[in-house]
CSV table of C-alpha atoms in Angstrom, one decimal:
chain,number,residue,atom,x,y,z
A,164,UNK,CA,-20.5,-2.6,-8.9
A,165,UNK,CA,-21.8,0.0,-11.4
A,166,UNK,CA,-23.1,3.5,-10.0
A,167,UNK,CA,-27.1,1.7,-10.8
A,168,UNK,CA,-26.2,-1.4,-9.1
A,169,UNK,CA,-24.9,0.8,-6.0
A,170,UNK,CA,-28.0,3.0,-6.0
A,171,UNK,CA,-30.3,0.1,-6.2
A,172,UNK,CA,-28.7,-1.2,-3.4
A,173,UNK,CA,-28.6,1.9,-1.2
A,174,UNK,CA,-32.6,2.4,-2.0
A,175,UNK,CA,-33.1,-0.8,-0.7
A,176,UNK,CA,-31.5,-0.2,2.6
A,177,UNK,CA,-32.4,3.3,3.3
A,178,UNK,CA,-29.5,4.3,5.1
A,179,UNK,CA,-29.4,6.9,7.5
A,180,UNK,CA,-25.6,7.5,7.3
A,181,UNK,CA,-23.0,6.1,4.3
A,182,UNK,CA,-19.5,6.1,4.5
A,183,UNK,CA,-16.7,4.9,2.4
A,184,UNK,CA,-12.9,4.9,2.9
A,185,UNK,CA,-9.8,3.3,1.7
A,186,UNK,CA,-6.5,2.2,3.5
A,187,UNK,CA,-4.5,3.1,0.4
A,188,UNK,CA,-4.5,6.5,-0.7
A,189,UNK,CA,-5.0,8.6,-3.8
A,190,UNK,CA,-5.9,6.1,-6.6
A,191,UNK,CA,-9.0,4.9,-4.7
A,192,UNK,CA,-10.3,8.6,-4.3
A,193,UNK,CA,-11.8,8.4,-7.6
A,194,UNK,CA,-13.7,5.1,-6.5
A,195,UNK,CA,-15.1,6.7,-3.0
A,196,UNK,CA,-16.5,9.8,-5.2
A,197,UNK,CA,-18.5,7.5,-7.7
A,198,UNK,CA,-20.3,5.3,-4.2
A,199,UNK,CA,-21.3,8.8,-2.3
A,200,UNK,CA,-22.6,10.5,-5.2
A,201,UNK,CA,-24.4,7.3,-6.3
A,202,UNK,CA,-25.6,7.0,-2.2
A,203,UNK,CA,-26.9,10.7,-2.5
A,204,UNK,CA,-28.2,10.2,-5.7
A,205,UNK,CA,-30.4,7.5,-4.2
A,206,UNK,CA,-31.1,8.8,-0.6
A,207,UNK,CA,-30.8,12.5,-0.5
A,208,UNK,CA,-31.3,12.7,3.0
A,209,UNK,CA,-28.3,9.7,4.0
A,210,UNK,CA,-25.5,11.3,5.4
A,211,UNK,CA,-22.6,10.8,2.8
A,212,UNK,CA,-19.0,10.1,5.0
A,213,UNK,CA,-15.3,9.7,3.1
A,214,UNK,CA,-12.5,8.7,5.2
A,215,UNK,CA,-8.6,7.3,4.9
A,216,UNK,CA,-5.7,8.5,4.0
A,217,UNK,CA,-6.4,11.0,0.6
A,218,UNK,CA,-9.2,12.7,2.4
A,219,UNK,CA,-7.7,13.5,5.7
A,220,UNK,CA,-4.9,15.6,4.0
A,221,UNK,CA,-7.5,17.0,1.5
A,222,UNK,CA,-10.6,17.4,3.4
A,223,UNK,CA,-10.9,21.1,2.8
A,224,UNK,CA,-10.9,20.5,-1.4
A,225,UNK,CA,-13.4,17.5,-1.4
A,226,UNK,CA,-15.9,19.4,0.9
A,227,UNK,CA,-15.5,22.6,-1.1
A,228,UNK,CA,-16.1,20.9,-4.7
A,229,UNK,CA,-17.9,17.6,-3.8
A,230,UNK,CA,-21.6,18.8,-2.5
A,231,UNK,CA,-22.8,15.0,-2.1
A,232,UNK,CA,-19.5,14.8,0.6
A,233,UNK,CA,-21.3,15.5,3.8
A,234,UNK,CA,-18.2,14.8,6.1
A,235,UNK,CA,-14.5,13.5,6.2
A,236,UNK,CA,-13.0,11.5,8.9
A,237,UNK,CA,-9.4,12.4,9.3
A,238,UNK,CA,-7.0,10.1,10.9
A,239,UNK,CA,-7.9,6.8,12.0
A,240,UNK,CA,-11.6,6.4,11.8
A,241,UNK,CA,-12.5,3.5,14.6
A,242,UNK,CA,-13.2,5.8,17.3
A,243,UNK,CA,-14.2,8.7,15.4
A,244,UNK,CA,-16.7,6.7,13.5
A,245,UNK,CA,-18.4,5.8,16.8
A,246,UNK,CA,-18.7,9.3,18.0
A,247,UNK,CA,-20.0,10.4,15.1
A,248,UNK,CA,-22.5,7.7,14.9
A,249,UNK,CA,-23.5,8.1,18.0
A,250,UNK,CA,-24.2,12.3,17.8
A,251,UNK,CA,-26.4,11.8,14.9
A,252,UNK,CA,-28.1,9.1,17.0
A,253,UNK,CA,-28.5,11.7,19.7
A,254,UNK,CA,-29.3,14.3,17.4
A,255,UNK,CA,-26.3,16.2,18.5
A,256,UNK,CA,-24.4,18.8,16.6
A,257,UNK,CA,-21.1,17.5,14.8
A,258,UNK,CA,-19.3,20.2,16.4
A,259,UNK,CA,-18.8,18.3,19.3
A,260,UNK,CA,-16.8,15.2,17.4
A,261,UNK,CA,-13.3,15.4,17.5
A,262,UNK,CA,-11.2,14.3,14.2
A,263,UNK,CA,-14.4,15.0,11.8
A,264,UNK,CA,-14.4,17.8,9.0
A,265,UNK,CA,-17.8,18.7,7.4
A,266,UNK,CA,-20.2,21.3,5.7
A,267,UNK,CA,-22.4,23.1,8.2
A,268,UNK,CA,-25.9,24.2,7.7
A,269,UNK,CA,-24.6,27.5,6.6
A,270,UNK,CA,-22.7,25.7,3.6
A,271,UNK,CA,-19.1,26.4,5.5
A,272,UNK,CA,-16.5,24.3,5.9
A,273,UNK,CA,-15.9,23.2,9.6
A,274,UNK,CA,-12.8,21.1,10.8
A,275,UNK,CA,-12.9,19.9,14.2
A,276,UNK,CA,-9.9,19.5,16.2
A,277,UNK,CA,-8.6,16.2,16.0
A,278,UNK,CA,-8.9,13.4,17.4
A,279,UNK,CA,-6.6,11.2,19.8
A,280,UNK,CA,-4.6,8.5,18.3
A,281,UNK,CA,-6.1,5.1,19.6
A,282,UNK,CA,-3.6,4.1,22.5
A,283,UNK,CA,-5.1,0.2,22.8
A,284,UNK,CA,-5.8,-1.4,19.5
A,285,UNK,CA,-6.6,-4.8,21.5
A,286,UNK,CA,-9.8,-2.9,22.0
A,287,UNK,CA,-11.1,-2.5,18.9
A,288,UNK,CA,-11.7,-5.7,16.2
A,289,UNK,CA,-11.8,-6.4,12.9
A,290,UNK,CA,-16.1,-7.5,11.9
A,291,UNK,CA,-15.0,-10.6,9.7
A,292,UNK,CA,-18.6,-11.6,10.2
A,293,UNK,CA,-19.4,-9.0,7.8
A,294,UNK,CA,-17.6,-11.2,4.6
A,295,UNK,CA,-20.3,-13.0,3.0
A,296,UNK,CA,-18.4,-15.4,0.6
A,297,UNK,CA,-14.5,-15.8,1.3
A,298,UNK,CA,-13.7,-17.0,-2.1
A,299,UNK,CA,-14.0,-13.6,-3.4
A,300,UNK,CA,-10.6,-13.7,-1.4
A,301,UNK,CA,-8.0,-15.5,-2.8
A,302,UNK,CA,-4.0,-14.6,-3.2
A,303,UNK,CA,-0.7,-16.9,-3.6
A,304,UNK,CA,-2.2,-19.7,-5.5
A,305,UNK,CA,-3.3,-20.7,-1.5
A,306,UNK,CA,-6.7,-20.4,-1.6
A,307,UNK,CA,-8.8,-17.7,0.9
A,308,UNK,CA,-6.9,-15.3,2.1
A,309,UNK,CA,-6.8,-12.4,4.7
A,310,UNK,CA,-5.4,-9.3,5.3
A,311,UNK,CA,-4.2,-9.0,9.0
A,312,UNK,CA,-2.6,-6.0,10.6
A,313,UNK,CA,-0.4,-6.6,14.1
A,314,UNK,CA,0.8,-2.7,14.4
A,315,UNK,CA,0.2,0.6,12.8
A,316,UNK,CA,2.5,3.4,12.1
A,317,UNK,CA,6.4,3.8,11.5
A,318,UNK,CA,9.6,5.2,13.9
A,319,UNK,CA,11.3,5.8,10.6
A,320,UNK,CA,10.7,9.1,8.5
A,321,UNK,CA,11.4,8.8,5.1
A,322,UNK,CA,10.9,11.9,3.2
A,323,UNK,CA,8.4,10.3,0.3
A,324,UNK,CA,6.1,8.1,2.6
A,325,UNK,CA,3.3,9.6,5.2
A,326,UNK,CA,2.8,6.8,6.9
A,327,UNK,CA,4.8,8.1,9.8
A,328,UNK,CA,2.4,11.4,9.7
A,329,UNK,CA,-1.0,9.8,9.0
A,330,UNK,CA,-0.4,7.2,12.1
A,331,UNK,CA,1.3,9.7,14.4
A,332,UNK,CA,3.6,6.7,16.2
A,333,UNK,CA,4.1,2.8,16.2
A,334,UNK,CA,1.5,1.3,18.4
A,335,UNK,CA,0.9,-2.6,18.6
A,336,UNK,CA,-1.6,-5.2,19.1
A,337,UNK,CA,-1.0,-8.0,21.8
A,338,UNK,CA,1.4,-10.8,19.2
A,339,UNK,CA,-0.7,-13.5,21.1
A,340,UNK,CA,-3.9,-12.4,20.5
A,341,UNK,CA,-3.0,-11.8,17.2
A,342,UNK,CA,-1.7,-14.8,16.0
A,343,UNK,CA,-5.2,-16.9,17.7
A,344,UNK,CA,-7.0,-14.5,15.0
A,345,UNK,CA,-5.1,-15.6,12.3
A,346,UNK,CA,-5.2,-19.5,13.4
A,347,UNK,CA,-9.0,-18.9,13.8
A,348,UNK,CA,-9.5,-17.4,10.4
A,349,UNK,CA,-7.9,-20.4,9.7
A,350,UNK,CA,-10.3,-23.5,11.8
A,351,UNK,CA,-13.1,-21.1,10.9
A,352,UNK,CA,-13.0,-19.9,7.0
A,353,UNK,CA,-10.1,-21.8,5.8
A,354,UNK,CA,-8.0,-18.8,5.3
A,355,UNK,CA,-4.2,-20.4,4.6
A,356,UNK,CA,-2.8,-16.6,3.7
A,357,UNK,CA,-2.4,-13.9,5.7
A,358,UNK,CA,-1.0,-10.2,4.3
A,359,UNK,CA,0.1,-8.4,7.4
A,360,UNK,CA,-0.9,-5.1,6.3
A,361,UNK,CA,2.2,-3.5,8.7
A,362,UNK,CA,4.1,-0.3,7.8
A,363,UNK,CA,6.6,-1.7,10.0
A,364,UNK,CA,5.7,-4.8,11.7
A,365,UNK,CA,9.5,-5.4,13.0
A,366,UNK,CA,9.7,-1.9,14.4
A,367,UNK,CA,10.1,-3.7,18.5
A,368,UNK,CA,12.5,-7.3,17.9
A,369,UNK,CA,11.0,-8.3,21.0
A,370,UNK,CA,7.2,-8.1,20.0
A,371,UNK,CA,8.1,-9.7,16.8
A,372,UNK,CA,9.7,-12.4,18.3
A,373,UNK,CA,6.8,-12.8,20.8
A,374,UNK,CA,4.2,-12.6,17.8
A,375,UNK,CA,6.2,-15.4,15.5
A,376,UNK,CA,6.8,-17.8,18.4
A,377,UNK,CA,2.8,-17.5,19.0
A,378,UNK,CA,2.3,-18.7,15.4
A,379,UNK,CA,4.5,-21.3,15.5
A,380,UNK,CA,2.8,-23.0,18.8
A,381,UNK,CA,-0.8,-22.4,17.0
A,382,UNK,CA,0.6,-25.0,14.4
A,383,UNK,CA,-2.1,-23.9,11.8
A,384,UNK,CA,-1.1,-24.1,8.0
A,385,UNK,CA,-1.2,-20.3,7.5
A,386,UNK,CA,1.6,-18.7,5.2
A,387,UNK,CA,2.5,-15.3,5.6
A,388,UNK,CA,3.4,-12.1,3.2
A,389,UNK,CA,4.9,-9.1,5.6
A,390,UNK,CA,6.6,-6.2,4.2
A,391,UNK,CA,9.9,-5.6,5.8
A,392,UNK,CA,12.9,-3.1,6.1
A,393,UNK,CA,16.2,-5.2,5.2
A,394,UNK,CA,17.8,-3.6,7.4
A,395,UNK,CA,15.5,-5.2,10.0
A,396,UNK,CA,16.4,-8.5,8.4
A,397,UNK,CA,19.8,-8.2,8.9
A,398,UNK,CA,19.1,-7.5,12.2
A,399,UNK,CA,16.9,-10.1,13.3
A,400,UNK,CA,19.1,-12.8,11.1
A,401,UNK,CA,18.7,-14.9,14.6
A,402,UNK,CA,14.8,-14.8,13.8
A,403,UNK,CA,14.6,-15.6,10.4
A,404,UNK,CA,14.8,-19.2,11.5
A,405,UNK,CA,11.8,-19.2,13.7
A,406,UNK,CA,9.6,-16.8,10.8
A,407,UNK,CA,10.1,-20.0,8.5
A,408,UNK,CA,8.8,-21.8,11.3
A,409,UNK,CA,5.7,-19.5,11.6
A,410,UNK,CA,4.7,-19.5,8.2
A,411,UNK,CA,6.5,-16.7,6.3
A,412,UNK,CA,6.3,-17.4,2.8
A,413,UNK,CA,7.6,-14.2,1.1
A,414,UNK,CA,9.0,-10.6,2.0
A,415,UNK,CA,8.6,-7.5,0.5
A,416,UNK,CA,11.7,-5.4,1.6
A,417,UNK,CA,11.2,-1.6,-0.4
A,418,UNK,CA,14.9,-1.0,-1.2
A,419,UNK,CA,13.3,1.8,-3.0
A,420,UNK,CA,16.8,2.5,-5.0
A,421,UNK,CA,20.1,1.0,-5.4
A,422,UNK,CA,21.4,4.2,-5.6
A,423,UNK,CA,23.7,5.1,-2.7
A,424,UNK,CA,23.5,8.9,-2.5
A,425,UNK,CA,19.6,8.7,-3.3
A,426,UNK,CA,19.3,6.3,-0.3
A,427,UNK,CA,20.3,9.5,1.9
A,428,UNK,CA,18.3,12.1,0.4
A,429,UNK,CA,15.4,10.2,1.1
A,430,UNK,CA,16.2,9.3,4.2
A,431,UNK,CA,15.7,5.8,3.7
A,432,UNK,CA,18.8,4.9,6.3
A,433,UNK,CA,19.5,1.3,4.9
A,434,UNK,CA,22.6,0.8,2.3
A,435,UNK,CA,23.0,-1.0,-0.8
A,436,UNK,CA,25.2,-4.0,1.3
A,437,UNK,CA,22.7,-4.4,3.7
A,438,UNK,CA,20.1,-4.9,1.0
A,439,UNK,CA,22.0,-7.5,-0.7
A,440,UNK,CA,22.6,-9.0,2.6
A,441,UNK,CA,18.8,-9.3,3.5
A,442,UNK,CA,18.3,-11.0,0.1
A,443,UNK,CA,20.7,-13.6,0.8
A,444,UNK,CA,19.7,-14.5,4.3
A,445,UNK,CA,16.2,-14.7,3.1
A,446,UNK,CA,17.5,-17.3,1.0
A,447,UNK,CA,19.5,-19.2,3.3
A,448,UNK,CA,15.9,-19.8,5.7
A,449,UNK,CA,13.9,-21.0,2.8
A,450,UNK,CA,11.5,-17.5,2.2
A,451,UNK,CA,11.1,-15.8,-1.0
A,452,UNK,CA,12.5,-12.5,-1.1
A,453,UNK,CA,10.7,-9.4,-3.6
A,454,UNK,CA,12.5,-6.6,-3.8
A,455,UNK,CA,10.4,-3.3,-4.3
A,456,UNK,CA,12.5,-0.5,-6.4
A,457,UNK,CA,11.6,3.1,-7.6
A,458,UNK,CA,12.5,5.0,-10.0
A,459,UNK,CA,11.5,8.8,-10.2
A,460,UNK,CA,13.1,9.9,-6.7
A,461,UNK,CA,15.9,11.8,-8.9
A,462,UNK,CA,15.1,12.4,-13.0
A,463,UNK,CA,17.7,9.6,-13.8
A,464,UNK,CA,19.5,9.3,-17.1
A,465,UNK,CA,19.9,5.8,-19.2
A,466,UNK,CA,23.4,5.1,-17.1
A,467,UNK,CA,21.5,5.1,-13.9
A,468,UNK,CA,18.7,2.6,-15.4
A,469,UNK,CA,21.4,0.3,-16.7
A,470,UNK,CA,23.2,0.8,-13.5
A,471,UNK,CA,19.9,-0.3,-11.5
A,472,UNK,CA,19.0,-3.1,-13.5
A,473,UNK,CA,22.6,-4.6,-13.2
A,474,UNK,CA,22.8,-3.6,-9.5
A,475,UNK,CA,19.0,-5.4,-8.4
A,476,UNK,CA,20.5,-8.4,-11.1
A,477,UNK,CA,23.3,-8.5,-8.5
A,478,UNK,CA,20.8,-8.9,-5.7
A,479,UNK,CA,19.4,-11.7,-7.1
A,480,UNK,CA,16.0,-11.6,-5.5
A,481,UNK,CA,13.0,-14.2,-6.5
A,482,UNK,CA,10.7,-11.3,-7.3
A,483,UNK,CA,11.1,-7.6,-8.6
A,484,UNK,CA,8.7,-5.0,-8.0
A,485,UNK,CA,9.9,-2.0,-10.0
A,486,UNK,CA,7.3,1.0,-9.3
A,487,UNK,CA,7.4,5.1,-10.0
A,488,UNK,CA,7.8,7.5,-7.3
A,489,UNK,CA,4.0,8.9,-6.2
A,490,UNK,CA,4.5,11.8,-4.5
A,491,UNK,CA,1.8,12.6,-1.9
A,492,UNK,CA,0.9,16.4,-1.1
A,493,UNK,CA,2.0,15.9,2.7
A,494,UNK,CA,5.0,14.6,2.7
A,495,UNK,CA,8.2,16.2,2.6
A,496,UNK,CA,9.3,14.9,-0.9
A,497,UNK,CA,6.7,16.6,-2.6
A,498,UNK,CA,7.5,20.0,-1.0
A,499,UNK,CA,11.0,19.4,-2.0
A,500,UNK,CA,10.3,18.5,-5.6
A,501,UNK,CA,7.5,21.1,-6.4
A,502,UNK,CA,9.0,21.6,-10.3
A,503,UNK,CA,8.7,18.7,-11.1
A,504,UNK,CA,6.4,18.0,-14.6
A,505,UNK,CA,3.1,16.2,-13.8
A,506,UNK,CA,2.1,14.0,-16.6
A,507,UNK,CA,-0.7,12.1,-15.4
A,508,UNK,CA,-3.6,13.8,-14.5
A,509,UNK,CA,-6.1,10.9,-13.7
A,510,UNK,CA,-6.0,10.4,-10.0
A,511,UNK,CA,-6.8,6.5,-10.6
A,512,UNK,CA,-2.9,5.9,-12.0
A,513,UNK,CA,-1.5,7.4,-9.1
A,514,UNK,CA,-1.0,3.7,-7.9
A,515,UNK,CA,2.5,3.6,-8.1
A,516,UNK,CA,2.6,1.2,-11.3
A,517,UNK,CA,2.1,4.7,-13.5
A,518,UNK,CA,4.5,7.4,-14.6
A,519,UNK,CA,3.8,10.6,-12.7
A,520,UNK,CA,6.8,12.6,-13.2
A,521,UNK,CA,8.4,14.3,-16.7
A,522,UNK,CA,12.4,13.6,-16.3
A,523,UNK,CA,14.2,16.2,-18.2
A,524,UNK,CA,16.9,13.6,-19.5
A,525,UNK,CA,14.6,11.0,-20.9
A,526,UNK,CA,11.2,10.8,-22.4
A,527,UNK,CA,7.7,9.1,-20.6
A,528,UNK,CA,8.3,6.5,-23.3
A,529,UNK,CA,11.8,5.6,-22.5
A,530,UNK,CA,11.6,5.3,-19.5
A,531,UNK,CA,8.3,3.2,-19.6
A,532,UNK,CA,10.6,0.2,-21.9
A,533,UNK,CA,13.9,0.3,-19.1
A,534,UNK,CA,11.4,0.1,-16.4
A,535,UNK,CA,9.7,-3.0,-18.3
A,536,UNK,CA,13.1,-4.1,-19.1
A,537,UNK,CA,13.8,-4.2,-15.5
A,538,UNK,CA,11.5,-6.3,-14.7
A,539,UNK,CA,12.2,-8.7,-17.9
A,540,UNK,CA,15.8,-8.8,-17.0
A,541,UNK,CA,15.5,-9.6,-13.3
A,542,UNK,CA,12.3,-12.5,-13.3
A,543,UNK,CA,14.2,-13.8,-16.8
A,544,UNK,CA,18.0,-14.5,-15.2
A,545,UNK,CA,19.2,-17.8,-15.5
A,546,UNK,CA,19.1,-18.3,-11.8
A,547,UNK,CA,15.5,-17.2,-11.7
A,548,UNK,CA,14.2,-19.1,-14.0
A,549,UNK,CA,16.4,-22.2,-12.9
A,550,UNK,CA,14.6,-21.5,-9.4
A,551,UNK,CA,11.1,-21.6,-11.5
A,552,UNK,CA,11.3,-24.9,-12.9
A,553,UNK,CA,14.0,-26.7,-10.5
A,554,UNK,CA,13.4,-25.0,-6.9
A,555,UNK,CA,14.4,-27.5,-4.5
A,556,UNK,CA,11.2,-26.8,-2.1
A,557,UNK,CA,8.1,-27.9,-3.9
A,558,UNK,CA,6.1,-25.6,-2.4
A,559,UNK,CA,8.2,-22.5,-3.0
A,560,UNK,CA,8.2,-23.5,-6.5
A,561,UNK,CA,4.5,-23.7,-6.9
A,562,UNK,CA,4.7,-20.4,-5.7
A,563,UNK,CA,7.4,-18.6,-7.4
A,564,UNK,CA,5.3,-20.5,-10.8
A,565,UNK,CA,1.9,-18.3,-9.5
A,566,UNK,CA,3.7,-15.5,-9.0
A,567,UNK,CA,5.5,-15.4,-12.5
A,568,UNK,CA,2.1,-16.4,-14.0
A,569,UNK,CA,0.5,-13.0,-12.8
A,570,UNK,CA,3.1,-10.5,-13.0
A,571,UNK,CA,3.3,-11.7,-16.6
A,572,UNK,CA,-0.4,-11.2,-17.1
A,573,UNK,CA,0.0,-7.8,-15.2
A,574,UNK,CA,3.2,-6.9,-17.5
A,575,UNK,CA,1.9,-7.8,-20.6
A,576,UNK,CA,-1.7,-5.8,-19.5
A,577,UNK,CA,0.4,-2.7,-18.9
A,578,UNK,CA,2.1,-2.7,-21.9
A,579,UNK,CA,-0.6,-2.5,-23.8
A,580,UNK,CA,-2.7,-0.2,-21.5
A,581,UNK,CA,0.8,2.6,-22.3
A,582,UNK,CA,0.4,1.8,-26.1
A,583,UNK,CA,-3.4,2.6,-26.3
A,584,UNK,CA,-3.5,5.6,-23.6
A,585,UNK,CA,0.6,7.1,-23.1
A,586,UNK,CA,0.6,9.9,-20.4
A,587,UNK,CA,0.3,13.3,-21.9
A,588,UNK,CA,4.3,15.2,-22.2
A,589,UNK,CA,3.4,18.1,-23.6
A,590,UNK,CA,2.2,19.5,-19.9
A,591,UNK,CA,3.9,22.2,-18.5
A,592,UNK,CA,1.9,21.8,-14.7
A,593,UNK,CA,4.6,21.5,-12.0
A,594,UNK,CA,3.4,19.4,-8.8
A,595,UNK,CA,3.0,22.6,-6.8
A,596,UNK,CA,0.3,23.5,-9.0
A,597,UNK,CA,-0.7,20.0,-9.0
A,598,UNK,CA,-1.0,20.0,-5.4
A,599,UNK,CA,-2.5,23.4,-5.4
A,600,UNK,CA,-5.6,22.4,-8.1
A,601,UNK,CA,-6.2,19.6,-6.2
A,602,UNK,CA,-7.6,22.3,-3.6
A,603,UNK,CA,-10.6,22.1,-6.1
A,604,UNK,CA,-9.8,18.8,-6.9
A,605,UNK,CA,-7.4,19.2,-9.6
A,606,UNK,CA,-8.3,18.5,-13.5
């Protein structure tokens, strides 16, 4: 929707409150901006609301620079939604909920203390009544899909994610409960795949167990997509036999680097053997294995490209997902790498599929064409491509042959999106000042 097709609609319904939010993070920001300022633009007396990850960790900037931003909802916004709801109901003042930041009357910025994590997520549910036509949905070549999530947060603490931060700990929902959900999205909408939207899904063996055996006794034609550490995979090898059975179709494991020493810096606490080793145990139990690799985390030379293209070859995995490092102001990475050249300045690109970072060894372009290469060499090995046209499982093949289909249309779209508009190099802004202009929403 266009800012005119959003206004229309927001005039129609006279709202007294609007709020947007995203579960992903800074690329969506620009996105949120565009819908308040189009809801203010067309109710000036609606109460404009932003929530999710970006705006809890720059709540302070938004409200400073953004006057159609009434309020921001740090943390997670179930609860805190309610409350706040509920005190403009009552005509109360905002000071009273917990986990809200806003502008008061006398134009200052307020931020409330925050809110409690939610301890039961069984008690709070996902309004799939409010989807109006499911085959806006689609993913996998399957038909409607879902996106699902069984837990929230991670135990682990790797220093370029802030999930761990945003989520304060691993909580769960109850595996049976969950898996009747999915099996009635299923009898209900005809939803046959499900993205468990998990930091960690596998972070208890025992709930994970309990949630895949649930699945497999609702018998419904559902196929799965989890992200997963490898290291967990290695772990729960005595499961993998049972997540066939309950639908698993394909795992993203983020190796994030096959670099050895790089692994420890950033805390990742996995190692290049039990990476490979996930990969081949995948294999063994029929599910498609897509590795997701980074490059960025140090300012790498040419060896170290050629070196990770030979080392993820070596891998062999069905799929490659070969993204840029995306630092995030509140995570310990970014404090750690604070001189490092920004070179895109359009929050929108800061998706992980776009070069942030200057290296000082190679150029933007360069390293655009090994990253490229990467992926050319990896989905275009023998062995892949064997797997593509001869896969022994028909329906893995008719997968593997969607999948190839759109990250070719996605590979080829970005290749010529870095001819037409390449990131600027001539910029001599470190991410600290990065960081510190995004206080007024950086430019």
């Amino acid at each position: 929707m266009g800012r005119a097709d959003i206004e229309k609609e927001v005039t129609k319904f006279q709202p007294h409150i609007v709020m947007t939010g995203h579960s992903g993070s800074t690329p969506a920001h620009p996105a949120c901006l565009l819908v308040l300022e189009a809801a203010r633009s067309a109710c000036p007396d609606t109460l404009a609301v932003y929530g999710g990850v970006y705006p809890t960790y720059h709540a302070k900037d938004i409200l400073s620079r953004h006057s159609f931003v009434d309020a921001i909802v740090r943390g997670e916004g179930e609860a805190v939604a309610l409350d706040l709801v509920r005190a403009v109901a009552d005509g109360a003042p905002l000071d009273g909920v917990k986990g809200l930041s806003f502008r008061s009357a006398e134009n200052e910025f307020r931020e409330n203390a925050p809110a409690l994590v939610i301890s039961d997520l069984n008690l709070w549910r996902v309004g799939w009544e409010l989807i109006e036509d499911w085959d806006l949905y689609q993913c996998f070549g399957l038909g409607r899909a879902a996106i699902v999530q069984f837990s929230r947060g991670c135990p682990h603490r790797c220093s370029y994610c802030g999930q761990y931060q945003f989520w304060s700990k691993w909580r769960y929902r109850e595996p049976k409960a969950v898996a009747a959900e999915i099996a009635w999205l299923h009898r209900q909408h005809g939803v046959n795949f499900v993205d468990l939207a998990d930091e960690n899904p596998t972070s208890s063996k025992r709930l994970w167990r309990e949630f895949l055996q649930a699945m497999a006794d609702e018998n419904v034609p559902v196929r799965l997509f989890a992200t997963i550490r490898a290291t967990d995979i290695v772990r729960d090898a005595d499961l993998l036999a049972l997540m066939k059975k309950a639908g698993m179709i394909c795992v993203l494991m983020g190796i994030e680097t096959t670099d050895a020493e790089t692994l420890v810096s950033i805390r990742k606490g996995s190692t290049v053997r039990e990476d490979q080793k996930a990969v081949e145990l995948l294999r063994e139990h029929g599910i498609l294995s897509m590795l997701g690799h980074i490059v960025g985390f140090e300012e790498e030379r040419f060896a170290d490209y050629a070196r990770a293209i030979r080392q993820v070859s070596i891998y062999d995995p069905d799929l490659v997902n070969a993204m840029y490092v995306t630092p995030h102001r509140w995570s310990d990475w970014a404090a750690e790498n604070g001189e490092r050249k920004v070179i895109q300045k359009d929050h929108a690109k800061w998706d992980y599929r776009n070069q942030l970072l200057a290296s000082r060894h190679l150029s933007a372009k360069a390293i655009f064409w090994l990253v490229k290469l990467m992926e050319l060499v990896v989905h275009a090995r023998p062995r892949a491509l064997w797997r593509i046209l001869f896969h022994k499982d028909r329906e893995l093949r008719a997968h593997l042959r969607w999948c190839f289909r759109f990250s070719f249309r996605v590979w080829r779209a970005e290749v010529t999106e870095f001819v037409r508009r390449p990131p600027d190099e001539r910029t001599t802004l470190t991410l600290a000042e990065w960081f510190g202009r995004a206080r007024g929403e950086a430019k």
